[in-house]
JSON list of C-alpha atoms in Angstrom, two decimals:
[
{"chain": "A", "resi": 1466, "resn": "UNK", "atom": "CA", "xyz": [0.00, 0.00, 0.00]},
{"chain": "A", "resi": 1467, "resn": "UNK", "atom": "CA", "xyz": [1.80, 3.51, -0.72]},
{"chain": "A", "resi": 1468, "resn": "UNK", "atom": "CA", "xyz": [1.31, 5.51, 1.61]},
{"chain": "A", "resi": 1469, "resn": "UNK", "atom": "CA", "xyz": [0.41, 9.46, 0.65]},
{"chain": "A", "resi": 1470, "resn": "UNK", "atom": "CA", "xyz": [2.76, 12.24, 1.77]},
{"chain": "A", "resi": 1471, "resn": "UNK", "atom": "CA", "xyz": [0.93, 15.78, 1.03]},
{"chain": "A", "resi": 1472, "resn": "UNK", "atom": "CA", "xyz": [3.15, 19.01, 1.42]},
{"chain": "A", "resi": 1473, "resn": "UNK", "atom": "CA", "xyz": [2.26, 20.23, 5.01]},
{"chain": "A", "resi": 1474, "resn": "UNK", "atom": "CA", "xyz": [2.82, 16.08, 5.99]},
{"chain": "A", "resi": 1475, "resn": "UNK", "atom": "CA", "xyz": [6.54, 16.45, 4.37]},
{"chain": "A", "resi": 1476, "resn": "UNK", "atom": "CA", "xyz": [6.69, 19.63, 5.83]},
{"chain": "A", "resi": 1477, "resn": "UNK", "atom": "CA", "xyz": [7.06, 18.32, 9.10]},
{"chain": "A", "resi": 1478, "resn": "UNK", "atom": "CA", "xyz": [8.74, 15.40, 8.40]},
{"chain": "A", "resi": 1479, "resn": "UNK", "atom": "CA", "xyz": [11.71, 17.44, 7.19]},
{"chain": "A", "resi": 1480, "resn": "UNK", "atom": "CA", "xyz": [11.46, 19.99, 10.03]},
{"chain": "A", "resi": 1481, "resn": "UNK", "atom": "CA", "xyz": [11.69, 17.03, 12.95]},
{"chain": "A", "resi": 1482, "resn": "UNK", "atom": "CA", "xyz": [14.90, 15.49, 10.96]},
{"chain": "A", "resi": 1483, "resn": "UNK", "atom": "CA", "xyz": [16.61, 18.56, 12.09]},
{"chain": "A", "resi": 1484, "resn": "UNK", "atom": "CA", "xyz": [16.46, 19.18, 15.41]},
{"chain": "A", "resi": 1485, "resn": "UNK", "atom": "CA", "xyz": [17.67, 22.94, 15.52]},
{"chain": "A", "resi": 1486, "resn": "UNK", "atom": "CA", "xyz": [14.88, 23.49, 13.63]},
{"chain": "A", "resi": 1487, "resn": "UNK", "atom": "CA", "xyz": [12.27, 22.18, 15.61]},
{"chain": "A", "resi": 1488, "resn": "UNK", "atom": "CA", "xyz": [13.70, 23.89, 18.65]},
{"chain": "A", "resi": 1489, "resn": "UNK", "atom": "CA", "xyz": [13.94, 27.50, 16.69]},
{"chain": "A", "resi": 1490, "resn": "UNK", "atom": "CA", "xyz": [10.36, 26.92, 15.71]},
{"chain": "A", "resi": 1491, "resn": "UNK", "atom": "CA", "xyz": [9.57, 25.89, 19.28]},
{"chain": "A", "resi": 1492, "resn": "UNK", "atom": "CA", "xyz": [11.31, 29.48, 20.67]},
{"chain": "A", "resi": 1493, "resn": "UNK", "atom": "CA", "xyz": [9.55, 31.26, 18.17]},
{"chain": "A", "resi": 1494, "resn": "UNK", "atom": "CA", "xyz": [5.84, 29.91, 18.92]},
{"chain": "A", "resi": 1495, "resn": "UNK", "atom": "CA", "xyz": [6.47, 30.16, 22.86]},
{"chain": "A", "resi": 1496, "resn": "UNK", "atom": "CA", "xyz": [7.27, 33.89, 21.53]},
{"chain": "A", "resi": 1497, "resn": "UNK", "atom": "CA", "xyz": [4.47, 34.48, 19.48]},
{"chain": "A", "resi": 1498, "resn": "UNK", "atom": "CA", "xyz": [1.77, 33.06, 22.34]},
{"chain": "A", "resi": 1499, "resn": "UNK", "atom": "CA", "xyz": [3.89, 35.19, 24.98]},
{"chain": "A", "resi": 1500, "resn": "UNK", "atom": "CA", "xyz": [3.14, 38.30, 22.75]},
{"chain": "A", "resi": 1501, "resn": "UNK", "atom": "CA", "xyz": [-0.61, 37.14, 22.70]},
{"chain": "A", "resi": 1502, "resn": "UNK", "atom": "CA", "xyz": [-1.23, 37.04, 26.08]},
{"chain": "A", "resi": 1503, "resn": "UNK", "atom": "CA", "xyz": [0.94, 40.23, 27.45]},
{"chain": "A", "resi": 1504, "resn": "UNK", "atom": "CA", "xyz": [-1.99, 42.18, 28.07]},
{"chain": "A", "resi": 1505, "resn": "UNK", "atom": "CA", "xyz": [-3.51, 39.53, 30.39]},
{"chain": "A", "resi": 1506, "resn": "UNK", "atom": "CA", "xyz": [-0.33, 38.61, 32.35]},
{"chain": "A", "resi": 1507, "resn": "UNK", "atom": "CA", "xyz": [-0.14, 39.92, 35.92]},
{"chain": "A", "resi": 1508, "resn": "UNK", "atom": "CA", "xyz": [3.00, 42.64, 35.09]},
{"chain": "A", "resi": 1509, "resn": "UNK", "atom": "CA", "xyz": [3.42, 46.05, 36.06]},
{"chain": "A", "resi": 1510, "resn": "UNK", "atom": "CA", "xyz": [3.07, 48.78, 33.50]},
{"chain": "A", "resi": 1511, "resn": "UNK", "atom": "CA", "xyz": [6.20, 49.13, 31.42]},
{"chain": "A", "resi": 1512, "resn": "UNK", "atom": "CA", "xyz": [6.20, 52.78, 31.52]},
{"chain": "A", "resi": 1513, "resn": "UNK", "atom": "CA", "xyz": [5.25, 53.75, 34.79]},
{"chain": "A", "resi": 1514, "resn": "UNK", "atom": "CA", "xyz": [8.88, 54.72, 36.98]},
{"chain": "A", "resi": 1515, "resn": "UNK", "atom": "CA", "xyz": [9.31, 53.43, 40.56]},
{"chain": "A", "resi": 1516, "resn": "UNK", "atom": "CA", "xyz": [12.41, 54.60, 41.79]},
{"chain": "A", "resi": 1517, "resn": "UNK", "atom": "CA", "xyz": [12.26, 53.55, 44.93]},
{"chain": "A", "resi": 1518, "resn": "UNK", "atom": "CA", "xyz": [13.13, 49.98, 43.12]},
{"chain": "A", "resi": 1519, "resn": "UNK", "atom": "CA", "xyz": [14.91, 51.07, 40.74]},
{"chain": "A", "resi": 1520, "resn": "UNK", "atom": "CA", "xyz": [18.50, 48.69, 39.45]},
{"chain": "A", "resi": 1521, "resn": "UNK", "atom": "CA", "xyz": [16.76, 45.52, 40.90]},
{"chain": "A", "resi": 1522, "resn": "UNK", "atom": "CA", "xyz": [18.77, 42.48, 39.88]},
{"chain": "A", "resi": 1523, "resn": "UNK", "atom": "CA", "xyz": [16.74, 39.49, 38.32]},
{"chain": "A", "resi": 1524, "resn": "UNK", "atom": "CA", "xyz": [14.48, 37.31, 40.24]},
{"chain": "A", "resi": 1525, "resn": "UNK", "atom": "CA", "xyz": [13.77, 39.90, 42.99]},
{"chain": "A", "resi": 1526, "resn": "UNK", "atom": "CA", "xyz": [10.15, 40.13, 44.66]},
{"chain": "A", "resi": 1527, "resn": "UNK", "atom": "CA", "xyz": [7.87, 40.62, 41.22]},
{"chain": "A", "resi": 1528, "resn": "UNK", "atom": "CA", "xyz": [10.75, 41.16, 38.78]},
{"chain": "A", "resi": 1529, "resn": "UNK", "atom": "CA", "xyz": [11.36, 38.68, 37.04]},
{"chain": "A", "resi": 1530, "resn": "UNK", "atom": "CA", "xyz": [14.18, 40.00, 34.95]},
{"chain": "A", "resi": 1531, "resn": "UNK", "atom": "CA", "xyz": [15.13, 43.33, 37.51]},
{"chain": "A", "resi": 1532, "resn": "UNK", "atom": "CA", "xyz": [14.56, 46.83, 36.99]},
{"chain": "A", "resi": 1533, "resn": "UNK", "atom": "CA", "xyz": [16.21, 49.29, 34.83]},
{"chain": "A", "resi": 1534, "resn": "UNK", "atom": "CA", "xyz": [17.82, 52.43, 36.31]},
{"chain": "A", "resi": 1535, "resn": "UNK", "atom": "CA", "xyz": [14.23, 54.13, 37.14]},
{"chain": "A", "resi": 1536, "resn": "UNK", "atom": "CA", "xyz": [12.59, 51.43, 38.24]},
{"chain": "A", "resi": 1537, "resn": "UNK", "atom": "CA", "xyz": [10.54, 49.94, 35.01]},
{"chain": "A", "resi": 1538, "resn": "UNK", "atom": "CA", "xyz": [10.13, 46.19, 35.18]},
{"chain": "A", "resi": 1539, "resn": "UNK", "atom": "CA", "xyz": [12.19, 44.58, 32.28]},
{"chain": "A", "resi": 1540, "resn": "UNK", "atom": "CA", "xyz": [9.93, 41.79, 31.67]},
{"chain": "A", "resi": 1541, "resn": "UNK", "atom": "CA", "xyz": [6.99, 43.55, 31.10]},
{"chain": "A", "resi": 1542, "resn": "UNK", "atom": "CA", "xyz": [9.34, 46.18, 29.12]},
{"chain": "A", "resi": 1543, "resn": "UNK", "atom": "CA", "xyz": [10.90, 43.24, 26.92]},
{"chain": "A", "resi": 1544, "resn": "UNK", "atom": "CA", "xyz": [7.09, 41.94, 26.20]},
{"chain": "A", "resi": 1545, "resn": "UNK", "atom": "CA", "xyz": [5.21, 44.82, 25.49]},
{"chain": "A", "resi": 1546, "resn": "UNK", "atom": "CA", "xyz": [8.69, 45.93, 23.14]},
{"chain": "A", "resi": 1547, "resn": "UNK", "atom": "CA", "xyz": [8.67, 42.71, 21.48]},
{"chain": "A", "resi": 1548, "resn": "UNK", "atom": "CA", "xyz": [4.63, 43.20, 20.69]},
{"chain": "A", "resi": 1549, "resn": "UNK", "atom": "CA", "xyz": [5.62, 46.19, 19.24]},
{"chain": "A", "resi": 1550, "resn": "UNK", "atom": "CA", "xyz": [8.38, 44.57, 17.12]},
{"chain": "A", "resi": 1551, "resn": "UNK", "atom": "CA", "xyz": [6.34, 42.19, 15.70]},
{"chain": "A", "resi": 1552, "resn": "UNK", "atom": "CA", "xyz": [3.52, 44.62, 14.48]},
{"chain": "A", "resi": 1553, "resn": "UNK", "atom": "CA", "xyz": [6.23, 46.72, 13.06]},
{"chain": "A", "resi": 1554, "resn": "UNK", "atom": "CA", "xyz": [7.54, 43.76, 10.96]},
{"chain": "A", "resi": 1555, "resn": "UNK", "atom": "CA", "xyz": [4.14, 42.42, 9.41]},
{"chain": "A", "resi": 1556, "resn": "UNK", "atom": "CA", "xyz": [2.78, 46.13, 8.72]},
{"chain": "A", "resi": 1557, "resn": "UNK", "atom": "CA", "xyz": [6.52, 46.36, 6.77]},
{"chain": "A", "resi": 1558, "resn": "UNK", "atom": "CA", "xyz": [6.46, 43.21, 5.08]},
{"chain": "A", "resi": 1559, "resn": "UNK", "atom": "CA", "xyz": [2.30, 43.29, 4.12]},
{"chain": "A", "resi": 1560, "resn": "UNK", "atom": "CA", "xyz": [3.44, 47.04, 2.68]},
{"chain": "A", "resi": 1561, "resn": "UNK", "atom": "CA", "xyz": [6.38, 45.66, 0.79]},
{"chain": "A", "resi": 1562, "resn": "UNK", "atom": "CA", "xyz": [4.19, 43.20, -0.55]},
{"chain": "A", "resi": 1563, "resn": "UNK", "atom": "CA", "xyz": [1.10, 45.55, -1.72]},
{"chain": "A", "resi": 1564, "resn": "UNK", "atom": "CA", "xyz": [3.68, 47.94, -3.13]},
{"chain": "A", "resi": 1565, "resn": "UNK", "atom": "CA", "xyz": [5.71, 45.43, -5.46]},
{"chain": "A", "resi": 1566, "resn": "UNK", "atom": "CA", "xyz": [2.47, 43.94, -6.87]},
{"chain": "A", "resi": 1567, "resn": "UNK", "atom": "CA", "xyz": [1.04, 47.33, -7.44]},
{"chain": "A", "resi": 1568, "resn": "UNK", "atom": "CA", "xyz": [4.32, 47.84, -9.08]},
{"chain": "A", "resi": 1569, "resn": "UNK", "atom": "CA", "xyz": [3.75, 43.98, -10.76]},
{"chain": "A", "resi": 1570, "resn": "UNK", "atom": "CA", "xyz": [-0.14, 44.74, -11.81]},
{"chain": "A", "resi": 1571, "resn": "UNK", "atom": "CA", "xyz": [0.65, 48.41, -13.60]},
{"chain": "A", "resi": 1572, "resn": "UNK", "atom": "CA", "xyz": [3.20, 46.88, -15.07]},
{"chain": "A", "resi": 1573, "resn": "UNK", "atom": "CA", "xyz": [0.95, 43.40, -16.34]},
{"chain": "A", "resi": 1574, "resn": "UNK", "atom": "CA", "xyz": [-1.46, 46.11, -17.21]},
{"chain": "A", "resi": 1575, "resn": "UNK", "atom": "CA", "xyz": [0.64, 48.35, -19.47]},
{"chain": "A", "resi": 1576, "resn": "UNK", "atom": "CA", "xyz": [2.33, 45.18, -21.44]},
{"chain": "A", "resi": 1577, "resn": "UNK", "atom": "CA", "xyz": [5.94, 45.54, -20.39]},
{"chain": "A", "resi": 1578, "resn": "UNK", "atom": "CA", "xyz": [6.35, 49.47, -20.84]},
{"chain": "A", "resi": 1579, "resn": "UNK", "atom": "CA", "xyz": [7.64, 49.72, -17.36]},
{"chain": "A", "resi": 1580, "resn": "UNK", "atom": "CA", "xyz": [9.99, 46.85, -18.12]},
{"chain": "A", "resi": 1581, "resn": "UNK", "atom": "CA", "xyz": [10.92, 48.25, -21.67]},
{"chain": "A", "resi": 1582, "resn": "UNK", "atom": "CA", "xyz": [11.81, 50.97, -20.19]},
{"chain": "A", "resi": 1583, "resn": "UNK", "atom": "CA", "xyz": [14.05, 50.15, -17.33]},
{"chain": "A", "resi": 1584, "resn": "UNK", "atom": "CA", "xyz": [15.43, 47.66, -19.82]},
{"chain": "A", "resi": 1585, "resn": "UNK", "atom": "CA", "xyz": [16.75, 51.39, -21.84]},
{"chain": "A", "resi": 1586, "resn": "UNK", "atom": "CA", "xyz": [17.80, 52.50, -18.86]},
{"chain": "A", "resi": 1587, "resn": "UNK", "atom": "CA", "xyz": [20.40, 49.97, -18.16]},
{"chain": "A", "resi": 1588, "resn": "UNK", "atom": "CA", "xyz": [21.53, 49.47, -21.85]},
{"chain": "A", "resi": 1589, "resn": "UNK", "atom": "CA", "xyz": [22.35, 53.10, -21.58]},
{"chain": "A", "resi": 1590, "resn": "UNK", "atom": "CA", "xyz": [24.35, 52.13, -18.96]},
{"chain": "A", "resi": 1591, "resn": "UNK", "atom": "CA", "xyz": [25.90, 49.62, -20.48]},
{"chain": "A", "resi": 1592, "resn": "UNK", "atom": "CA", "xyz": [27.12, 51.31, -23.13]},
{"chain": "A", "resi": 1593, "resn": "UNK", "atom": "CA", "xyz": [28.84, 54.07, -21.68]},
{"chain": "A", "resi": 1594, "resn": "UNK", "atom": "CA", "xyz": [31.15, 51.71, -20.31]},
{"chain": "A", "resi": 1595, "resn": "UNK", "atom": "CA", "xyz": [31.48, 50.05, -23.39]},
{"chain": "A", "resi": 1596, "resn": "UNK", "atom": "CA", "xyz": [34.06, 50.94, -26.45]},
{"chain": "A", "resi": 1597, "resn": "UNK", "atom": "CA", "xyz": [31.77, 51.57, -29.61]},
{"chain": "A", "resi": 1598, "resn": "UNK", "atom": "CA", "xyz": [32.65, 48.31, -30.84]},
{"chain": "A", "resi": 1599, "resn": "UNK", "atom": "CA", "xyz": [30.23, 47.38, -27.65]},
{"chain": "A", "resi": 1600, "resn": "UNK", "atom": "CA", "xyz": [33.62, 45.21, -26.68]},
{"chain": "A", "resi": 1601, "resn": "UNK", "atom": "CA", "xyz": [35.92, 46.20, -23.97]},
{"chain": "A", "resi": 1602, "resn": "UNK", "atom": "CA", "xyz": [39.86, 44.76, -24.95]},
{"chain": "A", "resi": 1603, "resn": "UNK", "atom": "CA", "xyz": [41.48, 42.33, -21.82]},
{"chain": "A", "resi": 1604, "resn": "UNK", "atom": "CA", "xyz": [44.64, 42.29, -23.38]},
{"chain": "A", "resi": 1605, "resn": "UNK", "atom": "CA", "xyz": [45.16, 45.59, -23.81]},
{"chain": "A", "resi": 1606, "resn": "UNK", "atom": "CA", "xyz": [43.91, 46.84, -20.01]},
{"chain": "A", "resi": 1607, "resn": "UNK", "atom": "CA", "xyz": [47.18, 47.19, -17.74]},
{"chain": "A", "resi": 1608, "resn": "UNK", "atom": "CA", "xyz": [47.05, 45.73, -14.41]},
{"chain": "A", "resi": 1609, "resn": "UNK", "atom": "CA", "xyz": [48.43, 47.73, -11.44]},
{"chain": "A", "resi": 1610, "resn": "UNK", "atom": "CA", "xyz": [52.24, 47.35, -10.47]},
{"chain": "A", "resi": 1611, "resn": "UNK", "atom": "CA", "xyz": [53.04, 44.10, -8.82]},
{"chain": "A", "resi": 1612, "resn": "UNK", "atom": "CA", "xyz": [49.71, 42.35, -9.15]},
{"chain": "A", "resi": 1613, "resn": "UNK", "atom": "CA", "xyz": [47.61, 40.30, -11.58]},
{"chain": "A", "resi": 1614, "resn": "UNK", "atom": "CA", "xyz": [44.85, 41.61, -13.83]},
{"chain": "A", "resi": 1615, "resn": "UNK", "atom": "CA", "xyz": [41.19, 40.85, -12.14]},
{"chain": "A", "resi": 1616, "resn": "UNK", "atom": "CA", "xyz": [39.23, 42.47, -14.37]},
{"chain": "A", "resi": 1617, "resn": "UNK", "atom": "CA", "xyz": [38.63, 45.69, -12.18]},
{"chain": "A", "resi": 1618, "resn": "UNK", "atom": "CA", "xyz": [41.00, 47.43, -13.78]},
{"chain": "A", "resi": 1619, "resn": "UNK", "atom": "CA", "xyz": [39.47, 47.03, -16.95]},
{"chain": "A", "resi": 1620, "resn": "UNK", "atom": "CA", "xyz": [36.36, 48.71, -15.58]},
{"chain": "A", "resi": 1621, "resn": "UNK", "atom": "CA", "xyz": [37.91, 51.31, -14.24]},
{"chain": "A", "resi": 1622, "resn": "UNK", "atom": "CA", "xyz": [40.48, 52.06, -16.92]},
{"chain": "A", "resi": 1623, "resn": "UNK", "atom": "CA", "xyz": [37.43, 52.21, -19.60]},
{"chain": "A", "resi": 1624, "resn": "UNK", "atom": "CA", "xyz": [34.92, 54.52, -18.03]},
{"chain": "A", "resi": 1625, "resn": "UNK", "atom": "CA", "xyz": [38.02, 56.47, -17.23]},
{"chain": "A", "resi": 1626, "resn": "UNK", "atom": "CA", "xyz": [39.16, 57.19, -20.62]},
{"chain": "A", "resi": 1627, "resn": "UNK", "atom": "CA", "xyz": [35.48, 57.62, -21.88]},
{"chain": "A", "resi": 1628, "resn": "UNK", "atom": "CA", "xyz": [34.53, 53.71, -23.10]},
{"chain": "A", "resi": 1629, "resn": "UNK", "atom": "CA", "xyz": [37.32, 53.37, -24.95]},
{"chain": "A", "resi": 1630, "resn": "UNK", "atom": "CA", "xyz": [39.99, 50.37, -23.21]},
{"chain": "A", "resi": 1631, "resn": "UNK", "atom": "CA", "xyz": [43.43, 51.40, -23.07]}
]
């Protein structure tokens, strides 16, 4: 009997070979469900000072993690920070993503004229560094004194004397 595998199935199959893997993914759900429940954990507020306990080393009577020079719990700073982190990075990434297939769609929509021309834009650029036989000349490019020709020399020595290789 053969037995079917679908992609979610081999997903996890590949993830529990490797066991740094698992753990990472481990860390980063115990993160995510940390995040989800800040407002409902018993912490102080992060922003209100208390100087009276203020430079409290870790695992003192209800900080966890101390207290930073006036007073704030750490924990609840490092939580409610971390909250903030990860809305930061989805509301970047979802933008990045709306923007380049905006960018994708008008240029679907318009049959390549966006492409076309960013295509003329870089064959411009292309041959200005270029000798008007569109060839730059290895043999003729000279390296600098006491080392071997890599090639950057060539592109600097042609834009240098206006496309043509020396």
């Amino acid at each position: 009997m053969v037995e079917k595998t679908t992609p979610a199935l081999e997903f996890w199959q590949r993830l529990n070979r490797n066991r740094l893997s698992t753990v990472g993914l481990l860390m980063l759900g115990l993160i995510f469900a940390l995040c989800l429940i800040t407002p409902w954990l018993p912490l102080p507020d992060p922003d209100v000072t208390d100087l009276a306990n203020r430079l409290k080393t870790p695992l003192t009577s209800n900080h966890w993690l101390g207290t930073d020079e006036l007073g704030r719990d750490l924990l609840s700073r490092l939580l409610w920070g971390t909250r903030v982190s990860l809305v930061v990075g989805f509301v970047a990434t979802l933008a990045a993503a709306l923007v380049g297939s905006l960018i994708g769609l008008v240029s679907g929509y318009f049959q390549g004229w966006i492409d076309s021309w960013k295509g003329h834009a870089s064959v411009a650029e292309r041959s200005e560094q270029t000798s008007p036989d569109h060839s730059l000349r290895h043999d003729h490019a000279e390296p600098s004194p006491g080392r071997r020709n890599s090639g950057h020399e060539v592109s600097v020595n042609s834009v240098a004397s206006g496309g043509q290789a020396k």
